[in-house]
mmCIF file of C-alpha atoms in Angstrom:
data_model
loop_
_atom_site.group_PDB
_atom_site.id
_atom_site.type_symbol
_atom_site.label_atom_id
_atom_site.label_comp_id
_atom_site.label_asym_id
_atom_site.label_seq_id
_atom_site.Cartn_x
_atom_site.Cartn_y
_atom_site.Cartn_z
ATOM 1 C CA MET A 1 -4.062 27.082 -13.421
ATOM 2 C CA GLN A 2 -5.416 26.985 -16.942
ATOM 3 C CA ALA A 3 -4.976 23.238 -16.948
ATOM 4 C CA TYR A 4 -7.329 22.583 -14.064
ATOM 5 C CA LYS A 5 -9.878 24.988 -15.471
ATOM 6 C CA ASN A 6 -9.781 23.172 -18.784
ATOM 7 C CA ARG A 7 -10.024 19.907 -17.013
ATOM 8 C CA SER A 8 -13.072 20.842 -15.054
ATOM 9 C CA TYR A 9 -14.798 21.291 -18.394
ATOM 10 C CA ALA A 10 -13.466 18.088 -19.883
ATOM 11 C CA ASN A 11 -14.498 16.072 -16.841
ATOM 12 C CA ARG A 12 -17.553 17.855 -15.595
ATOM 13 C CA GLY A 13 -18.722 16.264 -12.400
ATOM 14 C CA ALA A 14 -15.664 14.080 -11.942
ATOM 15 C CA THR A 15 -14.493 14.319 -8.357
ATOM 16 C CA PHE A 16 -10.885 15.056 -7.570
ATOM 17 C CA GLU A 17 -10.270 11.495 -6.368
ATOM 18 C CA HIS A 18 -11.734 10.159 -9.575
ATOM 19 C CA LEU A 19 -9.283 12.270 -11.590
ATOM 20 C CA VAL A 20 -6.413 10.867 -9.543
ATOM 21 C CA ASP A 21 -7.736 7.336 -10.130
ATOM 22 C CA MET A 22 -7.819 8.025 -13.872
ATOM 23 C CA ALA A 23 -4.186 9.171 -13.821
ATOM 24 C CA ASN A 24 -3.239 6.037 -11.872
ATOM 25 C CA THR A 25 -4.902 3.751 -14.400
ATOM 26 C CA LYS A 26 -3.071 5.535 -17.184
ATOM 27 C CA TYR A 27 0.271 5.325 -15.355
ATOM 28 C CA ARG A 28 -0.261 1.613 -14.817
ATOM 29 C CA ASN A 29 -1.221 0.924 -18.415
ATOM 30 C CA ALA A 30 1.825 2.851 -19.597
ATOM 31 C CA GLY A 31 4.064 0.803 -17.275
ATOM 32 C CA VAL A 32 5.236 3.969 -15.515
ATOM 33 C CA ALA A 33 4.017 3.298 -11.982
ATOM 34 C CA ASP A 34 1.567 1.128 -10.070
ATOM 35 C CA ILE A 35 -0.273 3.302 -7.574
ATOM 36 C CA ARG A 36 -3.614 2.217 -6.148
ATOM 37 C CA LYS A 37 -6.318 3.432 -3.831
ATOM 38 C CA VAL A 38 -6.048 1.747 -0.456
ATOM 39 C CA PRO A 39 -9.402 0.294 0.699
ATOM 40 C CA THR A 40 -11.257 1.931 3.589
ATOM 41 C CA PRO A 41 -10.597 -0.184 6.657
ATOM 42 C CA VAL A 42 -13.713 -1.860 8.003
ATOM 43 C CA GLN A 43 -13.986 -3.906 11.137
ATOM 44 C CA ILE A 44 -16.361 -6.676 10.179
ATOM 45 C CA THR A 45 -18.858 -7.509 12.921
ATOM 46 C CA LYS A 46 -21.077 -9.878 10.957
ATOM 47 C CA SER A 47 -20.237 -11.848 7.843
ATOM 48 C CA LYS A 48 -22.405 -14.054 5.663
ATOM 49 C CA GLY A 49 -20.504 -15.081 2.559
ATOM 50 C CA ARG A 50 -19.504 -11.845 0.890
ATOM 51 C CA LEU A 51 -22.179 -9.807 2.679
ATOM 52 C CA ILE A 52 -20.920 -8.061 5.778
ATOM 53 C CA GLU A 53 -21.865 -5.655 8.536
ATOM 54 C CA GLY A 54 -19.260 -3.660 10.351
ATOM 55 C CA ARG A 55 -17.901 -0.308 11.280
ATOM 56 C CA LYS A 56 -15.393 1.978 9.630
ATOM 57 C CA GLU A 57 -12.127 2.003 11.514
ATOM 58 C CA THR A 58 -9.650 4.774 12.087
ATOM 59 C CA ALA A 59 -7.611 4.988 8.922
ATOM 60 C CA GLU A 60 -4.178 3.464 9.469
ATOM 61 C CA TRP A 61 -3.423 4.123 5.829
ATOM 62 C CA VAL A 62 -3.352 7.051 3.476
ATOM 63 C CA ASP A 63 -5.463 7.199 0.320
ATOM 64 C CA TYR A 64 -2.900 6.016 -2.209
ATOM 65 C CA ALA A 65 0.181 3.817 -2.146
ATOM 66 C CA GLY A 66 2.315 2.123 -4.724
ATOM 67 C CA VAL A 67 5.576 1.894 -6.584
ATOM 68 C CA TYR A 68 7.237 4.403 -8.896
ATOM 69 C CA LYS A 69 10.621 3.511 -10.424
ATOM 70 C CA GLY A 70 11.164 0.990 -7.639
ATOM 71 C CA ARG A 71 10.518 3.544 -4.910
ATOM 72 C CA ALA A 72 7.620 3.371 -2.505
ATOM 73 C CA ILE A 73 5.146 6.210 -2.942
ATOM 74 C CA ALA A 74 2.366 7.301 -0.584
ATOM 75 C CA PHE A 75 0.057 10.273 -0.622
ATOM 76 C CA ASP A 76 -3.306 11.640 0.317
ATOM 77 C CA ALA A 77 -5.557 13.568 -2.049
ATOM 78 C CA LYS A 78 -7.361 16.483 -0.398
ATOM 79 C CA GLU A 79 -9.745 19.102 -1.616
ATOM 80 C CA THR A 80 -10.557 22.456 -0.078
ATOM 81 C CA SER A 81 -12.815 25.330 -1.061
ATOM 82 C CA LYS A 82 -11.043 27.677 1.388
ATOM 83 C CA THR A 83 -8.270 30.089 0.462
ATOM 84 C CA SER A 84 -5.860 28.072 2.597
ATOM 85 C CA PHE A 85 -5.489 24.371 3.408
ATOM 86 C CA PRO A 86 -6.713 23.572 6.952
ATOM 87 C CA LEU A 87 -4.348 21.044 8.551
ATOM 88 C CA ASP A 88 -7.219 19.305 10.326
ATOM 89 C CA ASN A 89 -8.137 17.886 6.901
ATOM 90 C CA LEU A 90 -5.441 15.359 7.680
ATOM 91 C CA SER A 91 -5.743 12.998 10.664
ATOM 92 C CA GLY A 92 -2.876 12.425 13.065
ATOM 93 C CA HIS A 93 -2.766 8.792 11.892
ATOM 94 C CA GLN A 94 -2.369 9.824 8.290
ATOM 95 C CA TYR A 95 0.315 12.369 9.132
ATOM 96 C CA ARG A 96 2.280 9.790 11.095
ATOM 97 C CA LEU A 97 2.162 7.277 8.246
ATOM 98 C CA LEU A 98 3.487 9.894 5.834
ATOM 99 C CA GLU A 99 6.185 10.867 8.330
ATOM 100 C CA SER A 100 7.208 7.239 8.875
ATOM 101 C CA TRP A 101 7.370 6.527 5.135
ATOM 102 C CA ALA A 102 9.326 9.740 4.513
ATOM 103 C CA GLU A 103 11.866 8.648 7.140
ATOM 104 C CA LYS A 104 12.304 5.402 5.184
ATOM 105 C CA ASP A 105 12.937 7.326 1.954
ATOM 106 C CA ALA A 106 9.584 6.809 0.273
ATOM 107 C CA VAL A 107 8.209 9.489 -2.045
ATOM 108 C CA VAL A 108 5.657 11.238 0.178
ATOM 109 C CA PHE A 109 3.364 14.200 -0.445
ATOM 110 C CA LEU A 110 -0.178 15.528 -0.466
ATOM 111 C CA LEU A 111 -2.131 16.395 -3.575
ATOM 112 C CA VAL A 112 -4.225 19.420 -2.708
ATOM 113 C CA SER A 113 -6.989 20.682 -4.936
ATOM 114 C CA MET A 114 -7.772 24.334 -4.168
ATOM 115 C CA LYS A 115 -11.163 24.663 -5.769
ATOM 116 C CA LYS A 116 -11.401 28.409 -5.234
ATOM 117 C CA PHE A 117 -8.359 28.961 -7.427
ATOM 118 C CA GLY A 118 -8.897 26.052 -9.810
ATOM 119 C CA GLU A 119 -5.422 24.844 -8.947
ATOM 120 C CA ILE A 120 -3.904 21.557 -7.827
ATOM 121 C CA TYR A 121 -0.632 21.413 -5.935
ATOM 122 C CA LEU A 122 1.817 18.730 -4.997
ATOM 123 C CA LEU A 123 2.745 19.564 -1.404
ATOM 124 C CA PRO A 124 6.062 17.858 -0.576
ATOM 125 C CA PHE A 125 6.217 16.196 2.837
ATOM 126 C CA GLU A 126 8.920 18.608 4.084
ATOM 127 C CA VAL A 127 6.608 21.597 3.541
ATOM 128 C CA LEU A 128 3.747 19.787 5.274
ATOM 129 C CA GLN A 129 6.032 18.839 8.159
ATOM 130 C CA LYS A 130 7.099 22.438 8.705
ATOM 131 C CA ALA A 131 3.469 23.614 8.815
ATOM 132 C CA TRP A 132 2.453 20.686 11.050
ATOM 133 C CA GLU A 133 5.171 21.584 13.569
ATOM 134 C CA VAL A 134 4.111 25.242 13.593
ATOM 135 C CA ALA A 135 0.488 24.240 14.277
ATOM 136 C CA LYS A 136 1.569 21.815 17.007
ATOM 137 C CA ASN A 137 3.398 24.637 18.721
ATOM 138 C CA GLY A 138 0.308 26.835 18.780
ATOM 139 C CA GLY A 139 0.894 28.671 15.508
ATOM 140 C CA ARG A 140 -1.127 28.878 12.303
ATOM 141 C CA LYS A 141 -3.358 25.824 11.683
ATOM 142 C CA SER A 142 -3.455 26.021 7.907
ATOM 143 C CA ILE A 143 -1.205 26.358 4.885
ATOM 144 C CA ALA A 144 -1.638 29.641 3.023
ATOM 145 C CA TRP A 145 -2.170 29.780 -0.718
ATOM 146 C CA GLU A 146 1.047 31.830 -0.926
ATOM 147 C CA THR A 147 2.960 28.865 0.511
ATOM 148 C CA PHE A 148 1.515 26.658 -2.215
ATOM 149 C CA LYS A 149 2.489 29.266 -4.804
ATOM 150 C CA ASN A 150 6.031 29.601 -3.485
ATOM 151 C CA GLU A 151 7.014 26.220 -2.047
ATOM 152 C CA CYS A 152 4.875 23.628 -3.835
ATOM 153 C CA ILE A 153 4.663 22.360 -7.379
ATOM 154 C CA GLU A 154 1.560 23.024 -9.422
ATOM 155 C CA VAL A 155 0.106 19.935 -11.079
ATOM 156 C CA THR A 156 -1.071 20.470 -14.617
ATOM 157 C CA SER A 157 -2.662 18.531 -17.456
ATOM 158 C CA LYS A 158 -0.027 17.162 -19.790
ATOM 159 C CA ASP A 159 0.618 14.358 -22.287
ATOM 160 C CA GLY A 160 -2.988 13.239 -22.061
ATOM 161 C CA TYR A 161 -2.937 13.093 -18.266
ATOM 162 C CA THR A 162 -5.605 15.213 -16.629
ATOM 163 C CA VAL A 163 -3.742 15.325 -13.306
ATOM 164 C CA HIS A 164 -0.127 14.548 -14.179
ATOM 165 C CA TYR A 165 1.243 14.536 -10.659
ATOM 166 C CA LEU A 166 4.241 12.292 -11.400
ATOM 167 C CA ASP A 167 5.402 14.958 -13.842
ATOM 168 C CA ALA A 168 5.213 17.500 -11.007
ATOM 169 C CA LEU A 169 7.413 15.188 -8.942
ATOM 170 C CA GLU A 170 10.145 15.397 -11.534
ATOM 171 C CA ALA A 171 10.020 19.203 -11.570
ATOM 172 C CA MET B 1 13.339 -25.399 10.559
ATOM 173 C CA GLN B 2 14.199 -25.410 14.221
ATOM 174 C CA ALA B 3 13.280 -21.761 14.409
ATOM 175 C CA TYR B 4 9.686 -22.154 13.372
ATOM 176 C CA LYS B 5 9.257 -25.142 15.658
ATOM 177 C CA ASN B 6 10.539 -23.104 18.573
ATOM 178 C CA ARG B 7 8.318 -20.274 17.594
ATOM 179 C CA SER B 8 5.215 -22.382 17.466
ATOM 180 C CA TYR B 9 5.840 -23.079 21.138
ATOM 181 C CA ALA B 10 6.585 -19.496 22.028
ATOM 182 C CA ASN B 11 3.479 -18.237 20.249
ATOM 183 C CA ARG B 12 1.059 -21.057 20.658
ATOM 184 C CA GLY B 13 -2.126 -20.317 18.770
ATOM 185 C CA ALA B 14 -0.776 -17.260 16.996
ATOM 186 C CA THR B 15 -1.771 -17.416 13.363
ATOM 187 C CA PHE B 16 0.838 -16.966 10.666
ATOM 188 C CA GLU B 17 -0.547 -13.546 9.701
ATOM 189 C CA HIS B 18 -0.345 -12.465 13.322
ATOM 190 C CA LEU B 19 3.337 -13.425 13.416
ATOM 191 C CA VAL B 20 3.945 -11.351 10.297
ATOM 192 C CA ASP B 21 2.074 -8.421 11.876
ATOM 193 C CA MET B 22 4.291 -8.722 14.955
ATOM 194 C CA ALA B 23 7.419 -8.573 12.797
ATOM 195 C CA ASN B 24 6.043 -5.520 10.992
ATOM 196 C CA THR B 25 5.378 -3.680 14.252
ATOM 197 C CA LYS B 26 8.911 -4.439 15.369
ATOM 198 C CA TYR B 27 10.400 -3.311 12.035
ATOM 199 C CA ARG B 28 8.445 -0.069 12.265
ATOM 200 C CA ASN B 29 9.446 0.618 15.858
ATOM 201 C CA ALA B 30 13.084 -0.046 14.956
ATOM 202 C CA GLY B 31 12.839 2.387 12.029
ATOM 203 C CA VAL B 32 13.835 -0.375 9.602
ATOM 204 C CA ALA B 33 10.749 -0.520 7.404
ATOM 205 C CA ASP B 34 7.096 0.498 7.381
ATOM 206 C CA ILE B 35 5.046 -2.416 6.086
ATOM 207 C CA ARG B 36 1.342 -2.666 6.844
ATOM 208 C CA LYS B 37 -1.590 -4.942 6.277
ATOM 209 C CA VAL B 38 -3.802 -3.614 3.505
ATOM 210 C CA PRO B 39 -7.481 -3.506 4.537
ATOM 211 C CA THR B 40 -9.964 -5.933 2.982
ATOM 212 C CA PRO B 41 -11.847 -4.040 0.293
ATOM 213 C CA VAL B 42 -15.525 -3.592 1.072
ATOM 214 C CA GLN B 43 -18.117 -2.055 -1.169
ATOM 215 C CA ILE B 44 -20.308 -0.119 1.218
ATOM 216 C CA THR B 45 -24.013 -0.415 0.395
ATOM 217 C CA LYS B 46 -25.422 1.297 3.492
ATOM 218 C CA SER B 47 -23.716 3.717 5.827
ATOM 219 C CA LYS B 48 -24.928 5.281 9.055
ATOM 220 C CA GLY B 49 -22.113 7.182 10.689
ATOM 221 C CA ARG B 50 -19.346 4.638 11.196
ATOM 222 C CA LEU B 51 -21.745 1.685 10.955
ATOM 223 C CA ILE B 52 -21.902 0.136 7.523
ATOM 224 C CA GLU B 53 -23.330 -2.686 5.506
ATOM 225 C CA GLY B 54 -21.685 -3.921 2.359
ATOM 226 C CA ARG B 55 -20.041 -6.727 0.526
ATOM 227 C CA LYS B 56 -16.464 -7.888 0.252
ATOM 228 C CA GLU B 57 -14.989 -7.046 -3.109
ATOM 229 C CA THR B 58 -12.481 -8.919 -5.212
ATOM 230 C CA ALA B 59 -9.105 -8.131 -3.746
ATOM 231 C CA GLU B 60 -7.247 -5.640 -5.929
ATOM 232 C CA TRP B 61 -4.458 -5.634 -3.401
ATOM 233 C CA VAL B 62 -2.124 -8.096 -1.790
ATOM 234 C CA ASP B 63 -1.951 -8.612 1.972
ATOM 235 C CA TYR B 64 1.003 -6.379 2.785
ATOM 236 C CA ALA B 65 2.596 -3.310 1.277
ATOM 237 C CA GLY B 66 5.073 -0.739 2.424
ATOM 238 C CA VAL B 67 8.512 0.766 2.212
ATOM 239 C CA TYR B 68 11.910 -0.795 2.965
ATOM 240 C CA LYS B 69 15.033 1.324 2.473
ATOM 241 C CA GLY B 70 13.090 3.584 0.131
ATOM 242 C CA ARG B 71 11.944 0.684 -2.051
ATOM 243 C CA ALA B 72 8.348 -0.362 -2.444
ATOM 244 C CA ILE B 73 7.635 -3.800 -1.016
ATOM 245 C CA ALA B 74 4.575 -5.997 -1.561
ATOM 246 C CA PHE B 75 3.819 -9.557 -0.577
ATOM 247 C CA ASP B 76 1.177 -12.055 0.345
ATOM 248 C CA ALA B 77 1.391 -14.374 3.340
ATOM 249 C CA LYS B 78 0.072 -17.872 2.651
ATOM 250 C CA GLU B 79 -0.205 -20.994 4.703
ATOM 251 C CA THR B 80 -0.546 -24.562 3.529
ATOM 252 C CA SER B 81 -0.791 -27.909 5.270
ATOM 253 C CA LYS B 82 0.026 -29.766 2.046
ATOM 254 C CA THR B 83 3.471 -31.026 1.021
ATOM 255 C CA SER B 84 3.481 -28.540 -1.870
ATOM 256 C CA PHE B 85 2.084 -25.034 -2.356
ATOM 257 C CA PRO B 86 -1.053 -25.043 -4.555
ATOM 258 C CA LEU B 87 -0.960 -22.063 -6.904
ATOM 259 C CA ASP B 88 -4.708 -21.570 -6.636
ATOM 260 C CA ASN B 89 -4.037 -20.206 -3.132
ATOM 261 C CA LEU B 90 -3.236 -16.999 -4.992
ATOM 262 C CA SER B 91 -5.890 -15.225 -7.063
ATOM 263 C CA GLY B 92 -5.192 -13.965 -10.563
ATOM 264 C CA HIS B 93 -5.691 -10.398 -9.263
ATOM 265 C CA GLN B 94 -3.067 -10.866 -6.599
ATOM 266 C CA TYR B 95 -0.616 -12.432 -9.033
ATOM 267 C CA ARG B 96 -1.038 -9.564 -11.480
ATOM 268 C CA LEU B 97 -0.421 -6.960 -8.781
ATOM 269 C CA LEU B 98 2.796 -8.729 -7.776
ATOM 270 C CA GLU B 99 3.826 -8.977 -11.428
ATOM 271 C CA SER B 100 3.094 -5.299 -12.064
ATOM 272 C CA TRP B 101 5.027 -4.205 -8.970
ATOM 273 C CA ALA B 102 7.942 -6.486 -9.865
ATOM 274 C CA GLU B 103 8.091 -4.883 -13.323
ATOM 275 C CA LYS B 104 8.399 -1.497 -11.603
ATOM 276 C CA ASP B 105 11.297 -2.760 -9.468
ATOM 277 C CA ALA B 106 9.487 -3.212 -6.183
ATOM 278 C CA VAL B 107 10.587 -5.936 -3.779
ATOM 279 C CA VAL B 108 8.007 -8.655 -4.403
ATOM 280 C CA PHE B 109 7.584 -12.134 -2.948
ATOM 281 C CA LEU B 110 5.321 -14.555 -1.128
ATOM 282 C CA LEU B 111 5.816 -15.710 2.437
ATOM 283 C CA VAL B 112 4.741 -19.326 2.554
ATOM 284 C CA SER B 113 4.270 -21.200 5.787
ATOM 285 C CA MET B 114 4.464 -24.956 5.197
ATOM 286 C CA LYS B 115 2.850 -26.240 8.344
ATOM 287 C CA LYS B 116 3.617 -29.878 7.643
ATOM 288 C CA PHE B 117 7.345 -29.152 7.732
ATOM 289 C CA GLY B 118 7.250 -26.366 10.315
ATOM 290 C CA GLU B 119 9.060 -24.152 7.817
ATOM 291 C CA ILE B 120 8.503 -20.694 6.400
ATOM 292 C CA TYR B 121 9.929 -19.673 3.047
ATOM 293 C CA LEU B 122 10.399 -16.435 1.204
ATOM 294 C CA LEU B 123 9.430 -17.268 -2.374
ATOM 295 C CA PRO B 124 10.941 -14.644 -4.692
ATOM 296 C CA PHE B 125 8.659 -13.408 -7.429
ATOM 297 C CA GLU B 126 10.834 -14.878 -10.193
ATOM 298 C CA VAL B 127 10.375 -18.396 -8.792
ATOM 299 C CA LEU B 128 6.635 -17.837 -8.478
ATOM 300 C CA GLN B 129 6.479 -16.500 -12.024
ATOM 301 C CA LYS B 130 8.216 -19.565 -13.444
ATOM 302 C CA ALA B 131 5.760 -21.885 -11.667
ATOM 303 C CA TRP B 132 2.782 -19.724 -12.668
ATOM 304 C CA GLU B 133 3.770 -19.914 -16.351
ATOM 305 C CA VAL B 134 4.176 -23.695 -16.156
ATOM 306 C CA ALA B 135 0.683 -24.026 -14.626
ATOM 307 C CA LYS B 136 -0.781 -21.687 -17.246
ATOM 308 C CA ASN B 137 0.623 -23.897 -19.971
ATOM 309 C CA GLY B 138 -1.047 -26.974 -18.547
ATOM 310 C CA GLY B 139 1.801 -28.181 -16.334
ATOM 311 C CA ARG B 140 2.085 -28.713 -12.586
ATOM 312 C CA LYS B 141 -0.314 -26.539 -10.538
ATOM 313 C CA SER B 142 1.740 -26.362 -7.375
ATOM 314 C CA ILE B 143 5.225 -25.595 -6.135
ATOM 315 C CA ALA B 144 7.012 -28.612 -4.693
ATOM 316 C CA TRP B 145 8.702 -28.551 -1.313
ATOM 317 C CA GLU B 146 11.972 -29.370 -3.112
ATOM 318 C CA THR B 147 11.661 -26.097 -5.041
ATOM 319 C CA PHE B 148 11.306 -24.231 -1.758
ATOM 320 C CA LYS B 149 14.339 -26.085 -0.411
ATOM 321 C CA ASN B 150 16.451 -25.355 -3.486
ATOM 322 C CA GLU B 151 15.292 -21.999 -4.857
ATOM 323 C CA CYS B 152 13.739 -20.106 -1.935
ATOM 324 C CA ILE B 153 15.088 -18.644 1.261
ATOM 325 C CA GLU B 154 14.048 -20.086 4.583
ATOM 326 C CA VAL B 155 12.816 -17.499 7.061
ATOM 327 C CA THR B 156 14.042 -18.026 10.604
ATOM 328 C CA SER B 157 13.707 -16.462 14.019
ATOM 329 C CA LYS B 158 16.569 -14.057 14.656
ATOM 330 C CA ASP B 159 17.483 -10.965 16.663
ATOM 331 C CA GLY B 160 14.218 -11.122 18.569
ATOM 332 C CA TYR B 161 12.146 -11.363 15.407
ATOM 333 C CA THR B 162 9.900 -14.434 15.294
ATOM 334 C CA VAL B 163 9.545 -14.240 11.518
ATOM 335 C CA HIS B 164 12.543 -12.208 10.350
ATOM 336 C CA TYR B 165 11.654 -12.109 6.673
ATOM 337 C CA LEU B 166 13.606 -8.932 5.869
ATOM 338 C CA ASP B 167 16.730 -10.767 6.980
ATOM 339 C CA ALA B 168 15.888 -13.536 4.484
ATOM 340 C CA LEU B 169 15.655 -10.836 1.792
ATOM 341 C CA GLU B 170 19.238 -9.844 2.437
ATOM 342 C CA ALA B 171 20.434 -13.449 2.127
#
């Protein structure tokens, strides 16, 4: 918790995604992992050289994908100012990609920034899946902060990384 | 060789990328792998709901990425009508992504369709790297068909897959 609070001072104004991008650059430079932001899909309707017009398409990808120690890795970075994480922050498409990659043994999770608590959590796919199934069957539509506290791994600043989420993976 | 010739009849007019997309859909449905086309990066300059204007950015990604048996996989699909594969078909950005992923133990290659011969090859990253270094040092700027014949794996139609490149990986 302290870590994120410190960080928000050190990187005033930096968005959560930007902090994740910074970690990714550092991981890549250190030769640890190569994880990149996946471009927003755009259906191009008009193209003149590099200039284009088009429309944003339904995301068939999650925010980040890459390689870590040979393994495929995929995750979404989400932010909420609520006291729980509303599952409708994640589209059905995104959930199904994560599910499909998890089935093929990729490293799959969400990074959730809970602004109200100044905390960031790595939410393993299995925990997300359990909550998703509950919601699908008419139950609770969000993941409580207590679940993050008890079943997820808090991501902290460490070794010069502002959001050292790969360290949380090893925990 | 026969395989691709047959295929070009069966899928008249289908572009090479489309054939790769078809294989990917089939791999995903069979639960074998989840490999997807990475969207073209667009820098959005104007946005009105889903409608956008922008410009295409330098590709920081390769064409395809995904997961196969837990491992990260990344490749580009290239087509040439020449009798050799010109290395300038691949941008420096794309090469460096492949190199970085290879260093982190991902499965990395090019799929090269040589239209003149009606053949498709899986070009392992190591073979590409050797040729890239030669070109960088002022040598030959393309990969000869003989190199494909001798050091690459031919991709054939098999088990209902038109371009069964994962099978070539196992060879």
